[in-house]
Amino acid sequence: MTDGGKTVSKTGYFTHRDCWKHEMGPGHPECPERLDAIEDRLLITGLGDALERYEAPEAALADIELAHGRLHIASLRGLTDWLREEVEAGGPSHTQVDPDTSINVHTWKAALRSAGAALAATDAVMAGEISNAFCAVRPPGHHACRDKAMGFCFFNNVAIAAKYALQRYNLQRVAVIDFDVHHGNGTEDILAGDDRALMVSFFQHPFFPYSGDQNPASNMLNVPVAAYTRGMDVREIIEMTWMPRLEAFEPEMIFISAGFDAHREDDMGQLGLVEQDYAWITHRIVDVARRFSKGRIVSCLEGGYMPSALARSVEAHLRVLADL
């Protein structure tokens, strides 16, 4: 695509400095350094120059309500206000939401930016400004259920964007593809039974959040895989299970929950993927998008906790999205 002789990058990169300010305490694996690792990799490799950078806006609460109950949204906002008062009075800097998940005074804004990135990416892709997009955001989203924050997640960025695409652009069919090592239980909770959406995923099982294997709704294709499964086996699973369902569904837009914690170097899980596997998976998704979705893909960062492996995997994912 050219614009008056100037080449316009076809892959958008959405992030915001607010996403660095949310943190859950010393030593927590879901940390701001994850985004630093990605940014450093883009700089060192020069890949960042090939991407169209966007500042993520804050999501409108009305759009978050497409996927979440008002009470859930209000309680997170109220908890933030309470914590701010506590901090100003010399109290603790964090408050727990679940045993693994806590907020600081910046979490609310970061969560709005993360969802806002997915929404703005959807708008930019639908407008034809870019072909596809990657949202380098945190907190992640795929464990956030309609009425519950959990598993490092507060708002379900991908589910919000998928619901928004259906409503705002009157699309008939959207696909959500989740390759995080953990089952995207929140996305399933929000999208199950909505036949306009198809969700396909693989995930280590049995493993947190101990779900996804019990009679899922007909629009969910969950493939539990055993610990120590290697990339070639995952590729075969994708070819045999995901591809026929995606091709039959003919999605008009594709959303990716891009978790990179199934990497063999990531000790958050015990799967054996490497960068080349993420490149291959992304190629297969791009193939489907080109055939049915006018190339329209919005990918959002989920897990990936070993900074070096995360950065290399995101690079591999982005190179395929950007066709480099």
PDB file of C-alpha atoms in Angstrom:
ATOM      1  CA  MET A   1       0.000   0.000   0.000  1.00  0.00           C
ATOM      2  CA  THR A   2       1.448   3.386  -0.933  1.00  0.00           C
ATOM      3  CA  ASP A   3       0.386   6.882  -0.056  1.00  0.00           C
ATOM      4  CA  GLY A   4       1.768   9.546  -2.389  1.00  0.00           C
ATOM      5  CA  GLY A   5       4.942   7.526  -2.904  1.00  0.00           C
ATOM      6  CA  LYS A   6       5.314   6.892   0.844  1.00  0.00           C
ATOM      7  CA  THR A   7       4.927   3.258   1.844  1.00  0.00           C
ATOM      8  CA  VAL A   8       2.288   2.820   4.521  1.00  0.00           C
ATOM      9  CA  SER A   9       2.983  -0.027   6.916  1.00  0.00           C
ATOM     10  CA  LYS A  10       0.153  -2.495   6.988  1.00  0.00           C
ATOM     11  CA  THR A  11       0.639  -3.645  10.577  1.00  0.00           C
ATOM     12  CA  GLY A  12      -0.349  -1.370  13.433  1.00  0.00           C
ATOM     13  CA  TYR A  13       1.350  -1.507  16.828  1.00  0.00           C
ATOM     14  CA  PHE A  14      -0.810  -0.246  19.698  1.00  0.00           C
ATOM     15  CA  THR A  15       0.487   0.478  23.177  1.00  0.00           C
ATOM     16  CA  HIS A  16       0.540   3.188  25.848  1.00  0.00           C
ATOM     17  CA  ARG A  17       2.884   4.140  28.697  1.00  0.00           C
ATOM     18  CA  ASP A  18       0.012   3.641  31.160  1.00  0.00           C
ATOM     19  CA  CYS A  19       0.376  -0.107  30.508  1.00  0.00           C
ATOM     20  CA  TRP A  20       3.796   0.054  32.207  1.00  0.00           C
ATOM     21  CA  LYS A  21       2.411   1.662  35.392  1.00  0.00           C
ATOM     22  CA  HIS A  22       0.224  -1.264  36.442  1.00  0.00           C
ATOM     23  CA  GLU A  23       2.241  -3.722  38.510  1.00  0.00           C
ATOM     24  CA  MET A  24       1.375  -6.365  41.080  1.00  0.00           C
ATOM     25  CA  GLY A  25       4.359  -6.243  43.406  1.00  0.00           C
ATOM     26  CA  PRO A  26       8.028  -7.306  43.428  1.00  0.00           C
ATOM     27  CA  GLY A  27       8.773 -10.611  41.726  1.00  0.00           C
ATOM     28  CA  HIS A  28       5.347 -10.942  40.074  1.00  0.00           C
ATOM     29  CA  PRO A  29       5.780 -12.562  36.638  1.00  0.00           C
ATOM     30  CA  GLU A  30       3.198 -10.299  34.945  1.00  0.00           C
ATOM     31  CA  CYS A  31       5.426  -7.244  35.143  1.00  0.00           C
ATOM     32  CA  PRO A  32       6.167  -4.058  33.155  1.00  0.00           C
ATOM     33  CA  GLU A  33       9.533  -5.530  32.077  1.00  0.00           C
ATOM     34  CA  ARG A  34       7.593  -7.783  29.698  1.00  0.00           C
ATOM     35  CA  LEU A  35       6.770  -4.741  27.553  1.00  0.00           C
ATOM     36  CA  ASP A  36      10.341  -3.437  27.875  1.00  0.00           C
ATOM     37  CA  ALA A  37      11.624  -6.736  26.458  1.00  0.00           C
ATOM     38  CA  ILE A  38       9.320  -6.441  23.431  1.00  0.00           C
ATOM     39  CA  GLU A  39      10.214  -2.783  22.815  1.00  0.00           C
ATOM     40  CA  ASP A  40      13.947  -3.523  23.109  1.00  0.00           C
ATOM     41  CA  ARG A  41      13.625  -6.376  20.602  1.00  0.00           C
ATOM     42  CA  LEU A  42      11.790  -4.174  18.102  1.00  0.00           C
ATOM     43  CA  LEU A  43      14.523  -1.555  18.449  1.00  0.00           C
ATOM     44  CA  ILE A  44      17.482  -3.945  18.155  1.00  0.00           C
ATOM     45  CA  THR A  45      16.065  -5.796  15.138  1.00  0.00           C
ATOM     46  CA  GLY A  46      14.782  -2.664  13.391  1.00  0.00           C
ATOM     47  CA  LEU A  47      11.350  -4.297  13.169  1.00  0.00           C
ATOM     48  CA  GLY A  48       9.778  -1.381  15.019  1.00  0.00           C
ATOM     49  CA  ASP A  49      10.523   0.891  12.037  1.00  0.00           C
ATOM     50  CA  ALA A  50       8.285  -1.258   9.827  1.00  0.00           C
ATOM     51  CA  LEU A  51       5.251  -0.917  12.104  1.00  0.00           C
ATOM     52  CA  GLU A  52       2.700   1.888  12.297  1.00  0.00           C
ATOM     53  CA  ARG A  53       2.687   2.995  15.947  1.00  0.00           C
ATOM     54  CA  TYR A  54      -0.518   4.105  17.654  1.00  0.00           C
ATOM     55  CA  GLU A  55      -1.173   5.466  21.151  1.00  0.00           C
ATOM     56  CA  ALA A  56      -3.911   3.398  22.729  1.00  0.00           C
ATOM     57  CA  PRO A  57      -6.899   5.488  23.880  1.00  0.00           C
ATOM     58  CA  GLU A  58      -8.930   4.695  26.992  1.00  0.00           C
ATOM     59  CA  ALA A  59     -11.867   2.430  26.225  1.00  0.00           C
ATOM     60  CA  ALA A  60     -15.332   3.881  26.721  1.00  0.00           C
ATOM     61  CA  LEU A  61     -17.173   2.135  29.562  1.00  0.00           C
ATOM     62  CA  ALA A  62     -20.128   1.536  27.216  1.00  0.00           C
ATOM     63  CA  ASP A  63     -17.836  -0.579  25.024  1.00  0.00           C
ATOM     64  CA  ILE A  64     -16.467  -2.521  28.002  1.00  0.00           C
ATOM     65  CA  GLU A  65     -20.089  -3.247  28.926  1.00  0.00           C
ATOM     66  CA  LEU A  66     -20.444  -5.218  25.687  1.00  0.00           C
ATOM     67  CA  ALA A  67     -18.502  -7.993  27.457  1.00  0.00           C
ATOM     68  CA  HIS A  68     -18.720  -7.198  31.193  1.00  0.00           C
ATOM     69  CA  GLY A  69     -21.437  -6.530  33.752  1.00  0.00           C
ATOM     70  CA  ARG A  70     -21.781  -2.991  35.095  1.00  0.00           C
ATOM     71  CA  LEU A  71     -21.235  -4.213  38.651  1.00  0.00           C
ATOM     72  CA  HIS A  72     -17.865  -5.749  37.739  1.00  0.00           C
ATOM     73  CA  ILE A  73     -16.743  -2.499  36.106  1.00  0.00           C
ATOM     74  CA  ALA A  74     -18.034  -0.363  38.984  1.00  0.00           C
ATOM     75  CA  SER A  75     -16.420  -2.569  41.632  1.00  0.00           C
ATOM     76  CA  LEU A  76     -13.001  -2.334  39.965  1.00  0.00           C
ATOM     77  CA  ARG A  77     -13.351   1.436  39.717  1.00  0.00           C
ATOM     78  CA  GLY A  78     -14.517   1.650  43.345  1.00  0.00           C
ATOM     79  CA  LEU A  79     -11.652  -0.534  44.535  1.00  0.00           C
ATOM     80  CA  THR A  80      -9.231   1.785  42.739  1.00  0.00           C
ATOM     81  CA  ASP A  81     -10.729   4.876  44.419  1.00  0.00           C
ATOM     82  CA  TRP A  82     -10.544   3.163  47.822  1.00  0.00           C
ATOM     83  CA  LEU A  83      -6.927   2.113  47.240  1.00  0.00           C
ATOM     84  CA  ARG A  84      -5.953   5.642  46.215  1.00  0.00           C
ATOM     85  CA  GLU A  85      -7.292   6.954  49.529  1.00  0.00           C
ATOM     86  CA  GLU A  86      -5.454   4.198  51.403  1.00  0.00           C
ATOM     87  CA  VAL A  87      -2.172   5.003  49.655  1.00  0.00           C
ATOM     88  CA  GLU A  88      -2.581   8.729  50.359  1.00  0.00           C
ATOM     89  CA  ALA A  89      -3.091   7.848  54.035  1.00  0.00           C
ATOM     90  CA  GLY A  90       0.157   5.851  54.047  1.00  0.00           C
ATOM     91  CA  GLY A  91      -1.443   2.432  53.543  1.00  0.00           C
ATOM     92  CA  PRO A  92      -0.340  -0.457  51.307  1.00  0.00           C
ATOM     93  CA  SER A  93       0.272   0.158  47.583  1.00  0.00           C
ATOM     94  CA  HIS A  94      -1.658  -2.907  46.361  1.00  0.00           C
ATOM     95  CA  THR A  95      -4.883  -4.743  47.107  1.00  0.00           C
ATOM     96  CA  GLN A  96      -5.628  -8.356  46.148  1.00  0.00           C
ATOM     97  CA  VAL A  97      -8.364  -9.355  43.706  1.00  0.00           C
ATOM     98  CA  ASP A  98      -7.493 -13.071  43.810  1.00  0.00           C
ATOM     99  CA  PRO A  99      -4.475 -14.980  45.210  1.00  0.00           C
ATOM    100  CA  ASP A 100      -2.382 -14.192  42.077  1.00  0.00           C
ATOM    101  CA  THR A 101      -3.888 -10.866  41.038  1.00  0.00           C
ATOM    102  CA  SER A 102      -3.755  -7.432  42.624  1.00  0.00           C
ATOM    103  CA  ILE A 103      -4.217  -3.816  41.636  1.00  0.00           C
ATOM    104  CA  ASN A 104      -2.269  -0.641  42.264  1.00  0.00           C
ATOM    105  CA  VAL A 105      -3.572   2.900  41.722  1.00  0.00           C
ATOM    106  CA  HIS A 106      -2.627   2.719  38.011  1.00  0.00           C
ATOM    107  CA  THR A 107      -4.327  -0.596  37.160  1.00  0.00           C
ATOM    108  CA  TRP A 108      -7.705   0.957  36.253  1.00  0.00           C
ATOM    109  CA  LYS A 109      -6.124   3.288  33.666  1.00  0.00           C
ATOM    110  CA  ALA A 110      -3.902   0.521  32.294  1.00  0.00           C
ATOM    111  CA  ALA A 111      -6.906  -1.793  31.908  1.00  0.00           C
ATOM    112  CA  LEU A 112      -8.817   0.956  30.057  1.00  0.00           C
ATOM    113  CA  ARG A 113      -5.825   1.462  27.734  1.00  0.00           C
ATOM    114  CA  SER A 114      -5.490  -2.294  27.100  1.00  0.00           C
ATOM    115  CA  ALA A 115      -9.130  -2.605  26.092  1.00  0.00           C
ATOM    116  CA  GLY A 116      -8.899   0.715  24.255  1.00  0.00           C
ATOM    117  CA  ALA A 117      -5.960  -0.573  22.212  1.00  0.00           C
ATOM    118  CA  ALA A 118      -8.009  -3.552  21.020  1.00  0.00           C
ATOM    119  CA  LEU A 119     -10.958  -1.288  20.151  1.00  0.00           C
ATOM    120  CA  ALA A 120      -8.822   1.317  18.353  1.00  0.00           C
ATOM    121  CA  ALA A 121      -7.025  -1.460  16.463  1.00  0.00           C
ATOM    122  CA  THR A 122     -10.411  -2.835  15.399  1.00  0.00           C
ATOM    123  CA  ASP A 123     -11.437   0.613  14.114  1.00  0.00           C
ATOM    124  CA  ALA A 124      -8.149   1.128  12.234  1.00  0.00           C
ATOM    125  CA  VAL A 125      -8.308  -2.305  10.620  1.00  0.00           C
ATOM    126  CA  MET A 126     -11.983  -1.924   9.677  1.00  0.00           C
ATOM    127  CA  ALA A 127     -11.256   1.535   8.205  1.00  0.00           C
ATOM    128  CA  GLY A 128      -8.503   0.030   6.035  1.00  0.00           C
ATOM    129  CA  GLU A 129      -5.804   2.252   7.589  1.00  0.00           C
ATOM    130  CA  ILE A 130      -3.862  -0.939   8.356  1.00  0.00           C
ATOM    131  CA  SER A 131      -4.361  -4.594   7.406  1.00  0.00           C
ATOM    132  CA  ASN A 132      -3.807  -5.984  10.865  1.00  0.00           C
ATOM    133  CA  ALA A 133      -2.608  -4.963  14.302  1.00  0.00           C
ATOM    134  CA  PHE A 134      -0.768  -6.102  17.409  1.00  0.00           C
ATOM    135  CA  CYS A 135      -1.603  -4.651  20.811  1.00  0.00           C
ATOM    136  CA  ALA A 136       1.411  -4.676  23.149  1.00  0.00           C
ATOM    137  CA  VAL A 137      -0.637  -4.172  26.283  1.00  0.00           C
ATOM    138  CA  ARG A 138      -0.967  -5.220  29.874  1.00  0.00           C
ATOM    139  CA  PRO A 139      -2.854  -6.186  31.897  1.00  0.00           C
ATOM    140  CA  PRO A 140      -3.785  -9.152  29.718  1.00  0.00           C
ATOM    141  CA  GLY A 141      -7.430 -10.163  29.361  1.00  0.00           C
ATOM    142  CA  HIS A 142      -8.376 -13.730  28.501  1.00  0.00           C
ATOM    143  CA  HIS A 143      -9.071 -14.939  32.065  1.00  0.00           C
ATOM    144  CA  ALA A 144     -11.384 -11.987  32.825  1.00  0.00           C
ATOM    145  CA  CYS A 145     -14.947 -13.296  32.915  1.00  0.00           C
ATOM    146  CA  ARG A 146     -18.093 -11.254  32.387  1.00  0.00           C
ATOM    147  CA  ASP A 147     -18.389 -10.545  36.121  1.00  0.00           C
ATOM    148  CA  LYS A 148     -14.985 -11.434  37.552  1.00  0.00           C
ATOM    149  CA  ALA A 149     -11.319 -10.404  37.396  1.00  0.00           C
ATOM    150  CA  MET A 150      -8.843 -13.267  37.802  1.00  0.00           C
ATOM    151  CA  GLY A 151      -5.567 -14.744  36.589  1.00  0.00           C
ATOM    152  CA  PHE A 152      -3.756 -11.385  36.099  1.00  0.00           C
ATOM    153  CA  CYS A 153      -6.735 -10.115  34.014  1.00  0.00           C
ATOM    154  CA  PHE A 154      -9.347  -7.393  34.684  1.00  0.00           C
ATOM    155  CA  PHE A 155     -11.132  -6.650  31.391  1.00  0.00           C
ATOM    156  CA  ASN A 156     -11.208  -9.137  28.532  1.00  0.00           C
ATOM    157  CA  ASN A 157      -9.589  -7.092  25.767  1.00  0.00           C
ATOM    158  CA  VAL A 158     -10.175  -9.603  22.958  1.00  0.00           C
ATOM    159  CA  ALA A 159     -13.771 -10.415  23.919  1.00  0.00           C
ATOM    160  CA  ILE A 160     -14.616  -6.706  24.192  1.00  0.00           C
ATOM    161  CA  ALA A 161     -13.141  -6.057  20.731  1.00  0.00           C
ATOM    162  CA  ALA A 162     -14.900  -9.082  19.212  1.00  0.00           C
ATOM    163  CA  LYS A 163     -18.280  -7.974  20.607  1.00  0.00           C
ATOM    164  CA  TYR A 164     -17.566  -4.414  19.455  1.00  0.00           C
ATOM    165  CA  ALA A 165     -16.779  -5.552  15.895  1.00  0.00           C
ATOM    166  CA  LEU A 166     -20.072  -7.451  15.780  1.00  0.00           C
ATOM    167  CA  GLN A 167     -22.080  -4.511  17.083  1.00  0.00           C
ATOM    168  CA  ARG A 168     -20.315  -1.451  15.661  1.00  0.00           C
ATOM    169  CA  TYR A 169     -19.617  -2.872  12.191  1.00  0.00           C
ATOM    170  CA  ASN A 170     -22.530  -5.249  11.997  1.00  0.00           C
ATOM    171  CA  LEU A 171     -20.260  -8.192  11.194  1.00  0.00           C
ATOM    172  CA  GLN A 172     -21.947 -11.572  11.124  1.00  0.00           C
ATOM    173  CA  ARG A 173     -18.992 -13.811  12.064  1.00  0.00           C
ATOM    174  CA  VAL A 174     -15.809 -13.190  14.060  1.00  0.00           C
ATOM    175  CA  ALA A 175     -13.232 -15.745  15.186  1.00  0.00           C
ATOM    176  CA  VAL A 176     -11.138 -15.659  18.350  1.00  0.00           C
ATOM    177  CA  ILE A 177      -7.936 -17.713  18.285  1.00  0.00           C
ATOM    178  CA  ASP A 178      -6.176 -18.304  21.614  1.00  0.00           C
ATOM    179  CA  PHE A 179      -2.719 -19.930  21.715  1.00  0.00           C
ATOM    180  CA  ASP A 180      -1.811 -19.045  25.311  1.00  0.00           C
ATOM    181  CA  VAL A 181      -0.636 -21.978  27.463  1.00  0.00           C
ATOM    182  CA  HIS A 182      -3.665 -21.406  29.731  1.00  0.00           C
ATOM    183  CA  HIS A 183      -7.293 -21.899  28.741  1.00  0.00           C
ATOM    184  CA  GLY A 184      -9.021 -18.589  27.962  1.00  0.00           C
ATOM    185  CA  ASN A 185     -11.838 -19.258  30.402  1.00  0.00           C
ATOM    186  CA  GLY A 186     -12.940 -15.619  30.494  1.00  0.00           C
ATOM    187  CA  THR A 187     -13.297 -15.383  26.728  1.00  0.00           C
ATOM    188  CA  GLU A 188     -15.272 -18.628  26.758  1.00  0.00           C
ATOM    189  CA  ASP A 189     -17.500 -17.299  29.571  1.00  0.00           C
ATOM    190  CA  ILE A 190     -18.293 -14.169  27.532  1.00  0.00           C
ATOM    191  CA  LEU A 191     -18.637 -15.696  24.039  1.00  0.00           C
ATOM    192  CA  ALA A 192     -20.092 -19.163  24.746  1.00  0.00           C
ATOM    193  CA  GLY A 193     -23.421 -19.597  22.993  1.00  0.00           C
ATOM    194  CA  ASP A 194     -22.993 -16.540  20.731  1.00  0.00           C
ATOM    195  CA  ASP A 195     -23.037 -18.199  17.318  1.00  0.00           C
ATOM    196  CA  ARG A 196     -21.652 -15.061  15.657  1.00  0.00           C
ATOM    197  CA  ALA A 197     -18.344 -15.901  17.354  1.00  0.00           C
ATOM    198  CA  LEU A 198     -16.167 -19.001  17.020  1.00  0.00           C
ATOM    199  CA  MET A 199     -13.368 -19.522  19.552  1.00  0.00           C
ATOM    200  CA  VAL A 200     -10.580 -22.012  18.827  1.00  0.00           C
ATOM    201  CA  SER A 201      -7.764 -22.738  21.254  1.00  0.00           C
ATOM    202  CA  PHE A 202      -5.251 -25.210  22.561  1.00  0.00           C
ATOM    203  CA  PHE A 203      -3.968 -25.128  26.128  1.00  0.00           C
ATOM    204  CA  GLN A 204      -2.037 -27.254  28.586  1.00  0.00           C
ATOM    205  CA  HIS A 205      -4.354 -29.486  30.619  1.00  0.00           C
ATOM    206  CA  PRO A 206      -4.766 -30.231  33.464  1.00  0.00           C
ATOM    207  CA  PHE A 207      -3.499 -26.781  34.378  1.00  0.00           C
ATOM    208  CA  PHE A 208      -4.745 -23.379  35.570  1.00  0.00           C
ATOM    209  CA  PRO A 209      -7.607 -22.375  35.326  1.00  0.00           C
ATOM    210  CA  TYR A 210      -8.726 -26.046  35.266  1.00  0.00           C
ATOM    211  CA  SER A 211     -11.454 -25.483  32.703  1.00  0.00           C
ATOM    212  CA  GLY A 212     -12.208 -25.891  29.017  1.00  0.00           C
ATOM    213  CA  ASP A 213     -12.594 -29.669  28.927  1.00  0.00           C
ATOM    214  CA  GLN A 214     -16.182 -29.948  30.203  1.00  0.00           C
ATOM    215  CA  ASN A 215     -18.812 -29.974  27.431  1.00  0.00           C
ATOM    216  CA  PRO A 216     -18.108 -26.539  25.956  1.00  0.00           C
ATOM    217  CA  ALA A 217     -20.731 -24.691  23.921  1.00  0.00           C
ATOM    218  CA  SER A 218     -20.972 -25.523  20.224  1.00  0.00           C
ATOM    219  CA  ASN A 219     -19.117 -22.330  19.209  1.00  0.00           C
ATOM    220  CA  MET A 220     -16.054 -23.314  21.292  1.00  0.00           C
ATOM    221  CA  LEU A 221     -13.310 -25.571  19.933  1.00  0.00           C
ATOM    222  CA  ASN A 222     -11.078 -26.327  22.905  1.00  0.00           C
ATOM    223  CA  VAL A 223      -8.121 -28.662  22.436  1.00  0.00           C
ATOM    224  CA  PRO A 224      -6.548 -29.630  25.782  1.00  0.00           C
ATOM    225  CA  VAL A 225      -2.964 -30.879  25.360  1.00  0.00           C
ATOM    226  CA  ALA A 226      -0.718 -32.690  27.803  1.00  0.00           C
ATOM    227  CA  ALA A 227       2.361 -31.165  29.418  1.00  0.00           C
ATOM    228  CA  TYR A 228       5.561 -31.537  27.356  1.00  0.00           C
ATOM    229  CA  THR A 229       3.707 -31.491  24.027  1.00  0.00           C
ATOM    230  CA  ARG A 230       6.076 -30.188  21.321  1.00  0.00           C
ATOM    231  CA  GLY A 231       5.521 -27.684  18.561  1.00  0.00           C
ATOM    232  CA  MET A 232       5.195 -30.223  15.742  1.00  0.00           C
ATOM    233  CA  ASP A 233       2.373 -31.966  17.607  1.00  0.00           C
ATOM    234  CA  VAL A 234       0.618 -28.643  18.200  1.00  0.00           C
ATOM    235  CA  ARG A 235       0.930 -27.848  14.480  1.00  0.00           C
ATOM    236  CA  GLU A 236      -0.748 -31.159  13.649  1.00  0.00           C
ATOM    237  CA  ILE A 237      -3.550 -30.413  16.125  1.00  0.00           C
ATOM    238  CA  ILE A 238      -4.105 -27.011  14.502  1.00  0.00           C
ATOM    239  CA  GLU A 239      -4.136 -28.489  11.003  1.00  0.00           C
ATOM    240  CA  MET A 240      -6.549 -31.281  11.961  1.00  0.00           C
ATOM    241  CA  THR A 241      -8.930 -29.391  14.270  1.00  0.00           C
ATOM    242  CA  TRP A 242      -8.722 -25.591  14.031  1.00  0.00           C
ATOM    243  CA  MET A 243      -8.367 -25.244  10.273  1.00  0.00           C
ATOM    244  CA  PRO A 244     -11.501 -27.158   9.193  1.00  0.00           C
ATOM    245  CA  ARG A 245     -13.640 -25.264  11.743  1.00  0.00           C
ATOM    246  CA  LEU A 246     -12.237 -21.868  10.768  1.00  0.00           C
ATOM    247  CA  GLU A 247     -12.668 -22.590   7.063  1.00  0.00           C
ATOM    248  CA  ALA A 248     -16.254 -23.767   7.571  1.00  0.00           C
ATOM    249  CA  PHE A 249     -17.039 -20.693   9.700  1.00  0.00           C
ATOM    250  CA  GLU A 250     -15.587 -18.166   7.215  1.00  0.00           C
ATOM    251  CA  PRO A 251     -14.862 -15.390   9.758  1.00  0.00           C
ATOM    252  CA  GLU A 252     -15.114 -11.780   8.614  1.00  0.00           C
ATOM    253  CA  MET A 253     -12.513 -10.726  11.194  1.00  0.00           C
ATOM    254  CA  ILE A 254     -10.049 -12.588  13.413  1.00  0.00           C
ATOM    255  CA  PHE A 255      -8.957 -11.723  16.945  1.00  0.00           C
ATOM    256  CA  ILE A 256      -5.935 -13.397  18.524  1.00  0.00           C
ATOM    257  CA  SER A 257      -5.257 -13.939  22.212  1.00  0.00           C
ATOM    258  CA  ALA A 258      -1.512 -14.025  21.693  1.00  0.00           C
ATOM    259  CA  GLY A 259       0.004 -15.645  24.763  1.00  0.00           C
ATOM    260  CA  PHE A 260       3.599 -16.818  24.338  1.00  0.00           C
ATOM    261  CA  ASP A 261       3.888 -18.812  27.569  1.00  0.00           C
ATOM    262  CA  ALA A 262       3.705 -22.159  25.727  1.00  0.00           C
ATOM    263  CA  HIS A 263       7.344 -21.452  24.749  1.00  0.00           C
ATOM    264  CA  ARG A 264       9.692 -24.166  25.965  1.00  0.00           C
ATOM    265  CA  GLU A 265      11.798 -21.601  27.879  1.00  0.00           C
ATOM    266  CA  ASP A 266       8.775 -20.242  29.774  1.00  0.00           C
ATOM    267  CA  ASP A 267       8.474 -21.925  33.147  1.00  0.00           C
ATOM    268  CA  MET A 268       4.903 -20.689  33.641  1.00  0.00           C
ATOM    269  CA  GLY A 269       3.851 -23.761  31.640  1.00  0.00           C
ATOM    270  CA  GLN A 270       5.301 -27.023  30.387  1.00  0.00           C
ATOM    271  CA  LEU A 271       4.694 -26.945  26.639  1.00  0.00           C
ATOM    272  CA  GLY A 272       7.505 -27.029  24.078  1.00  0.00           C
ATOM    273  CA  LEU A 273       6.846 -24.371  21.439  1.00  0.00           C
ATOM    274  CA  VAL A 274       9.614 -22.222  19.944  1.00  0.00           C
ATOM    275  CA  GLU A 275       9.598 -19.030  17.847  1.00  0.00           C
ATOM    276  CA  GLN A 276       9.283 -20.953  14.572  1.00  0.00           C
ATOM    277  CA  ASP A 277       6.076 -22.541  15.857  1.00  0.00           C
ATOM    278  CA  TYR A 278       4.582 -19.119  16.609  1.00  0.00           C
ATOM    279  CA  ALA A 279       5.568 -17.975  13.110  1.00  0.00           C
ATOM    280  CA  TRP A 280       3.907 -21.070  11.622  1.00  0.00           C
ATOM    281  CA  ILE A 281       0.709 -20.593  13.658  1.00  0.00           C
ATOM    282  CA  THR A 282       0.577 -16.932  12.611  1.00  0.00           C
ATOM    283  CA  HIS A 283       1.029 -17.927   8.943  1.00  0.00           C
ATOM    284  CA  ARG A 284      -1.949 -20.289   9.180  1.00  0.00           C
ATOM    285  CA  ILE A 285      -4.083 -17.560  10.786  1.00  0.00           C
ATOM    286  CA  VAL A 286      -3.028 -15.065   8.098  1.00  0.00           C
ATOM    287  CA  ASP A 287      -3.974 -17.643   5.426  1.00  0.00           C
ATOM    288  CA  VAL A 288      -7.503 -17.864   6.855  1.00  0.00           C
ATOM    289  CA  ALA A 289      -7.732 -14.069   7.178  1.00  0.00           C
ATOM    290  CA  ARG A 290      -6.691 -13.546   3.558  1.00  0.00           C
ATOM    291  CA  ARG A 291      -9.262 -16.076   2.296  1.00  0.00           C
ATOM    292  CA  PHE A 292     -12.258 -14.994   4.352  1.00  0.00           C
ATOM    293  CA  SER A 293     -11.582 -11.834   6.371  1.00  0.00           C
ATOM    294  CA  LYS A 294      -9.963  -9.380   3.916  1.00  0.00           C
ATOM    295  CA  GLY A 295      -6.789  -9.930   5.958  1.00  0.00           C
ATOM    296  CA  ARG A 296      -8.368  -8.333   9.043  1.00  0.00           C
ATOM    297  CA  ILE A 297      -6.597  -9.459  12.239  1.00  0.00           C
ATOM    298  CA  VAL A 298      -6.286  -7.832  15.666  1.00  0.00           C
ATOM    299  CA  SER A 299      -3.840  -9.611  17.968  1.00  0.00           C
ATOM    300  CA  CYS A 300      -3.557  -8.817  21.686  1.00  0.00           C
ATOM    301  CA  LEU A 301      -0.753  -9.811  24.024  1.00  0.00           C
ATOM    302  CA  GLU A 302      -1.795 -12.251  26.738  1.00  0.00           C
ATOM    303  CA  GLY A 303       0.839 -14.332  28.585  1.00  0.00           C
ATOM    304  CA  GLY A 304       4.578 -14.861  28.120  1.00  0.00           C
ATOM    305  CA  TYR A 305       6.741 -14.453  31.194  1.00  0.00           C
ATOM    306  CA  MET A 306      10.340 -15.205  30.208  1.00  0.00           C
ATOM    307  CA  PRO A 307      11.327 -11.815  28.753  1.00  0.00           C
ATOM    308  CA  SER A 308      13.824 -13.061  26.151  1.00  0.00           C
ATOM    309  CA  ALA A 309      11.581 -15.855  24.837  1.00  0.00           C
ATOM    310  CA  LEU A 310       8.580 -13.514  24.869  1.00  0.00           C
ATOM    311  CA  ALA A 311      10.401 -10.840  22.866  1.00  0.00           C
ATOM    312  CA  ARG A 312      11.688 -13.309  20.247  1.00  0.00           C
ATOM    313  CA  SER A 313       8.243 -14.902  19.913  1.00  0.00           C
ATOM    314  CA  VAL A 314       6.475 -11.554  19.498  1.00  0.00           C
ATOM    315  CA  GLU A 315       9.062 -10.639  16.862  1.00  0.00           C
ATOM    316  CA  ALA A 316       8.306 -13.881  14.961  1.00  0.00           C
ATOM    317  CA  HIS A 317       4.546 -13.216  15.237  1.00  0.00           C
ATOM    318  CA  LEU A 318       4.921  -9.605  14.036  1.00  0.00           C
ATOM    319  CA  ARG A 319       7.187 -10.494  11.107  1.00  0.00           C
ATOM    320  CA  VAL A 320       4.453 -12.734   9.710  1.00  0.00           C
ATOM    321  CA  LEU A 321       1.691 -10.183  10.358  1.00  0.00           C
ATOM    322  CA  ALA A 322       3.783  -7.479   8.656  1.00  0.00           C
ATOM    323  CA  ASP A 323       4.779  -9.852   5.818  1.00  0.00           C
ATOM    324  CA  LEU A 324       8.486  -9.188   6.356  1.00  0.00           C
TER     325      LEU A 324
END
